[in-house]
Coordinates of C-alpha atoms in Angstrom, one line a residue:
X48 CA -8.7 18.1 7.2
X49 CA -4.4 18.7 7.4
X50 CA -3.1 19.5 11.0
X51 CA -2.4 23.2 11.7
X52 CA 1.0 23.1 11.9
X53 CA 3.5 20.2 10.4
X54 CA 6.5 20.7 12.4
X55 CA 6.6 17.0 14.7
X56 CA 7.0 13.7 13.8
X57 CA 3.3 12.7 14.6
X58 CA 1.8 15.9 12.9
X59 CA 4.0 15.0 9.8
X60 CA 2.3 11.2 10.1
X61 CA -1.1 12.3 10.7
X62 CA -0.6 14.7 7.3
X63 CA 0.6 11.6 5.4
X64 CA -2.2 9.2 6.7
X65 CA -4.9 11.5 5.5
X66 CA -3.5 11.8 2.5
X67 CA -3.6 8.0 1.8
X68 CA -7.1 7.9 3.2
X69 CA -8.5 10.8 0.8
X70 CA -6.1 9.9 -2.0
X71 CA -7.8 6.0 -2.3
X72 CA -11.0 7.4 -1.4
X73 CA -10.7 10.1 -4.5
X74 CA -9.7 6.9 -6.8
X75 CA -12.8 5.1 -5.2
X76 CA -15.2 7.9 -5.7
X77 CA -14.3 8.7 -9.1
X78 CA -14.2 5.6 -10.4
X79 CA -17.3 4.9 -9.3
X80 CA -16.7 1.8 -7.1
X81 CA -18.8 2.2 -4.3
X82 CA -22.0 4.0 -3.9
X83 CA -22.7 7.5 -2.5
X84 CA -24.2 6.6 1.0
X85 CA -20.4 5.3 1.9
X86 CA -19.2 8.5 1.6
X87 CA -18.9 11.7 3.9
X88 CA -18.2 15.0 2.1
X89 CA -15.2 17.4 3.4
X90 CA -14.0 20.4 1.5
X91 CA -10.3 21.7 0.8
X92 CA -10.6 25.7 -0.1
X93 CA -13.3 24.9 -3.2
X94 CA -12.4 20.8 -3.8
X95 CA -15.6 18.8 -2.6
X96 CA -13.7 15.9 -1.1
X97 CA -15.5 12.5 -0.9
X98 CA -13.9 10.2 1.9
X99 CA -14.6 6.6 2.5
X100 CA -16.4 5.8 5.8
X101 CA -17.2 2.7 7.6
X102 CA -20.5 1.9 5.6
X103 CA -22.0 -1.6 6.9
X104 CA -24.7 -1.5 4.2
X105 CA -21.8 -1.5 1.4
X106 CA -19.2 -4.6 2.6
X107 CA -17.0 -3.5 -0.3
X108 CA -16.2 0.3 0.7
X109 CA -16.1 -1.1 4.4
X110 CA -13.5 -3.4 3.4
X111 CA -11.2 -1.0 1.8
X112 CA -11.4 1.5 4.9
X113 CA -9.9 -1.5 6.9
X114 CA -7.0 -1.7 4.2
X115 CA -6.5 1.4 4.5
X116 CA -6.2 1.6 8.7
X117 CA -3.7 -2.0 8.0
X118 CA -1.5 0.5 5.9
X119 CA -1.7 3.3 8.6
X120 CA 0.1 0.3 11.1
X121 CA 2.9 -0.2 8.4
X122 CA 3.2 3.5 8.6
X123 CA 3.4 3.9 12.0
X124 CA 6.3 1.3 12.3
X125 CA 7.8 3.1 9.4
X126 CA 7.8 -0.6 7.6
X127 CA 6.2 0.2 4.5
X128 CA 7.8 1.1 1.4
X129 CA 5.5 0.9 -1.5
X130 CA 1.3 0.4 -1.2
X131 CA -0.2 0.2 -4.7
X132 CA -4.1 -0.5 -5.4
X133 CA -5.0 -2.4 -9.1
X134 CA -7.8 -2.4 -10.7
X135 CA -8.1 -5.6 -13.0
X136 CA -10.0 -6.9 -15.3
X137 CA -8.9 -10.5 -15.5
X138 CA -6.3 -11.6 -16.5
X139 CA -5.2 -8.2 -17.0
X140 CA -4.6 -4.9 -14.7
X141 CA -6.6 -2.0 -16.3
X142 CA -5.6 0.6 -13.5
X143 CA -2.8 0.9 -10.9
X144 CA -2.0 3.7 -8.3
X145 CA 0.9 3.6 -6.4
X146 CA 1.8 5.5 -3.0
X147 CA 5.7 5.7 -2.2
X148 CA 6.6 6.2 1.2
X149 CA 10.1 7.3 2.6
X150 CA 10.7 8.3 6.1
X151 CA 13.5 11.2 7.2
X152 CA 15.8 11.7 10.3
X153 CA 15.6 15.0 11.6
X154 CA 19.3 15.8 11.9
X155 CA 19.9 18.6 14.2
X156 CA 21.3 22.1 12.1
X157 CA 23.5 25.1 13.3
X158 CA 20.8 28.2 14.4
X159 CA 23.4 31.1 13.2
X160 CA 22.1 33.6 15.1
X161 CA 22.3 32.2 18.4
X162 CA 25.5 29.7 18.3
X163 CA 23.0 26.8 19.7
X164 CA 22.6 23.7 17.8
X165 CA 18.9 23.2 17.5
X166 CA 16.5 21.6 15.2
X167 CA 15.0 24.4 13.0
X168 CA 12.3 23.5 10.5
X169 CA 13.5 22.2 7.4
X170 CA 10.1 22.8 5.4
X171 CA 7.4 25.5 6.3
X172 CA 4.1 24.1 7.2
X173 CA 2.3 26.3 4.8
X174 CA 4.3 25.0 1.6
X175 CA 3.7 21.2 3.0
X176 CA -0.2 22.0 3.1
X177 CA 0.1 23.8 -0.9
X178 CA 2.1 20.6 -2.1
X179 CA -0.8 18.4 -0.3
X180 CA -3.6 20.6 -2.1
X181 CA -2.0 20.3 -5.2
X182 CA -1.4 16.6 -5.0
X183 CA -5.3 15.9 -4.5
X184 CA -6.6 18.7 -7.0
X185 CA -4.0 16.7 -9.7
X186 CA -5.4 13.4 -8.7
X187 CA -9.3 14.5 -8.9
X188 CA -8.3 16.2 -12.7
X189 CA -6.9 13.0 -13.8
X190 CA -9.6 10.9 -12.7
X191 CA -11.9 12.6 -15.0
X192 CA -9.5 11.7 -17.7
X193 CA -9.9 7.9 -17.5
X194 CA -11.8 6.3 -19.9
X195 CA -14.8 3.9 -18.0
X196 CA -13.6 0.5 -16.4
X197 CA -15.0 -2.8 -17.3
X198 CA -18.0 -4.1 -15.9
X199 CA -16.1 -7.2 -14.1
X200 CA -13.5 -5.2 -12.1
X201 CA -11.7 -6.7 -9.1
X202 CA -9.8 -4.1 -6.7
X203 CA -6.6 -5.6 -4.7
X204 CA -4.0 -4.4 -2.8
X205 CA -0.4 -5.1 -1.8
X206 CA 2.4 -3.6 0.5
X207 CA 5.8 -3.6 -0.1
X208 CA 8.3 -3.0 2.6
X209 CA 11.8 -2.1 3.7
X210 CA 13.5 -5.1 4.3
X211 CA 16.1 -4.2 6.4
X212 CA 14.0 -3.0 9.5
X213 CA 10.5 -5.3 8.8
X214 CA 10.8 -8.4 10.5
X215 CA 10.1 -11.4 8.6
X216 CA 6.8 -12.5 10.2
X217 CA 4.8 -9.1 10.5
X218 CA 2.0 -8.6 8.5
X219 CA -0.6 -5.5 9.0
X220 CA -4.3 -6.0 10.3
X221 CA -6.2 -7.8 7.6
X222 CA -3.0 -8.1 5.8
X223 CA -1.5 -11.7 4.6
X224 CA 1.5 -12.9 2.9
X225 CA 1.3 -12.6 -0.7
X226 CA 0.2 -15.7 -2.1
X227 CA 0.6 -14.7 -5.7
X228 CA 3.7 -12.7 -6.6
X229 CA 3.8 -12.7 -10.1
X230 CA 3.7 -10.5 -12.8
X231 CA 1.1 -7.8 -13.4
X232 CA 0.3 -7.5 -17.3
X233 CA -1.7 -5.0 -18.9
X234 CA -3.5 -5.8 -22.3
X235 CA -1.8 -2.8 -24.1
X236 CA 1.1 -0.1 -23.7
X237 CA 1.0 1.3 -20.3
X238 CA 1.4 4.7 -19.3
X239 CA 2.9 6.1 -16.2
X240 CA 1.9 9.4 -15.0
X241 CA 2.8 11.8 -12.1
X242 CA 0.4 13.0 -10.2
X243 CA 2.6 14.6 -7.4
X244 CA 4.6 14.4 -4.2
X245 CA 4.2 15.8 -0.5
X246 CA 7.8 16.2 1.6
X247 CA 7.5 16.9 5.1
X248 CA 10.7 17.0 7.7
X249 CA 9.9 13.5 8.6
X250 CA 7.9 11.9 5.8
X251 CA 8.0 11.8 1.9
X252 CA 5.1 10.4 -0.1
X253 CA 4.9 10.1 -3.6
X254 CA 2.0 9.3 -6.1
X255 CA 1.8 7.5 -9.5
X256 CA -0.8 6.5 -11.9
X257 CA -0.2 3.4 -14.2
X258 CA -2.8 2.5 -16.7
X259 CA -3.5 1.9 -20.9
X260 CA -2.4 4.6 -22.8
X261 CA -5.6 4.4 -24.8
X262 CA -7.7 4.9 -21.9
X263 CA -6.1 7.8 -20.9
X264 CA -8.4 10.8 -22.8
X265 CA -6.1 13.5 -22.5
X266 CA -3.1 14.4 -19.7
X267 CA -1.1 17.1 -19.1
X268 CA 2.1 16.0 -21.0
X269 CA 4.0 17.2 -17.6
X270 CA 2.7 14.2 -16.1
X271 CA 3.4 11.7 -18.3
X272 CA 6.7 9.5 -17.9
X273 CA 8.5 7.0 -20.0
X274 CA 6.2 4.2 -21.2
X275 CA 6.7 0.7 -19.2
X276 CA 6.3 -2.7 -20.7
X277 CA 3.4 -4.7 -20.3
X278 CA 4.7 -6.7 -17.6
X279 CA 5.7 -5.7 -14.2
X280 CA 7.4 -7.7 -11.6
X281 CA 6.4 -7.9 -8.1
X282 CA 10.1 -9.0 -7.4
X283 CA 11.8 -6.9 -9.1
X284 CA 11.4 -4.2 -6.4
X285 CA 14.7 -4.0 -5.1
X286 CA 16.3 -2.0 -7.8
X287 CA 17.9 0.9 -7.0
X288 CA 17.3 4.5 -8.3
X289 CA 18.2 8.3 -7.3
X290 CA 14.8 10.0 -6.7
X291 CA 14.8 13.9 -8.0
X292 CA 13.2 15.0 -4.7
X293 CA 16.6 14.0 -2.6
X294 CA 19.4 13.6 -4.9
X295 CA 21.8 11.9 -2.1
X296 CA 19.6 9.8 -1.2
X297 CA 19.1 6.1 -2.9
X298 CA 15.8 4.1 -2.0
X299 CA 14.3 0.8 -3.4
X300 CA 10.9 1.2 -5.1
X301 CA 8.9 -0.1 -8.0
X302 CA 10.5 0.8 -11.2
X303 CA 7.8 0.7 -14.0
X304 CA 10.3 1.2 -16.9
X305 CA 11.9 -2.7 -16.4
X306 CA 13.4 -4.1 -19.8
X307 CA 12.0 -7.2 -20.6
X308 CA 15.3 -9.1 -19.9
X309 CA 15.4 -7.1 -16.5
X310 CA 12.1 -8.3 -15.7
X311 CA 13.0 -12.5 -16.3
X312 CA 16.9 -12.2 -14.7
X313 CA 17.9 -13.0 -11.2
X314 CA 15.4 -11.4 -9.0
X315 CA 15.6 -10.6 -5.0
X316 CA 13.0 -11.8 -3.0
X317 CA 11.2 -8.8 -1.5
X318 CA 8.4 -9.1 1.2
X319 CA 5.0 -8.5 0.1
X320 CA 1.4 -8.8 1.8
X321 CA -2.3 -8.6 0.8
X322 CA -5.6 -8.8 2.1
X323 CA -7.9 -10.5 -0.3
X324 CA -9.2 -9.1 -3.6
X325 CA -12.5 -7.3 -3.7
X326 CA -14.8 -7.9 -6.8
X327 CA -17.0 -5.1 -7.5
X328 CA -19.6 -6.4 -9.6
X329 CA -22.0 -4.1 -8.2
X330 CA -20.1 -0.9 -8.9
X331 CA -22.6 1.6 -8.9

């Protein structure tokens, strides 16, 4: 399921791609969006994973596979900063799943034993795989604690980019420029849930879930983050925050704890792209 070792940039990229595909598959399966025929079965230790496949009998699942492949293109080019999937019941968002990506430069370190400058493994493949398993297990458990979705649900996806390296005219296959960069509205008080993160020597990936507080039946208190507002701005995504995982690195990220003043204040344009929204009235 994962590369045997994760010591090269290519192996790290394969791991991140698979984590993204498995996570999105988990979300769509556990939320009952597509029929059983749209999934294949794989096992991770004792955890049974349902993974989306190209099911021509279900156009919805086929479309999601294409979205994931488009995201892969942006990951390969190291353009994508954040991807999020929103399950909406117009006009409000019911659930939002955020995938945060960072890219690292492997720097030479001193090998004390040989006095030669060379690349040394900073992160053990075993630890990386363990973090990946924990992320997927936590996501599966969290999905079981969310209340049922409304019947008139729509799935949308947006990708946000690192502006300093992404060409202005770039769009991944299957995506277009975002035509509705407005605020995302939750009907009630949104709660942020930390699913987990995985860090290799080349990539960092973090997963978070945002939904209305009343829709979470029960959740480990360690997963709960500070409540955000009922509005989340697409354009307020250029604020900088120090990540706990890499205290010295400041990055752009989706900060879900904006105050109302910050949301409506001066905003810096951020490149956003999206595919077509996907109505899911026929979900299983």
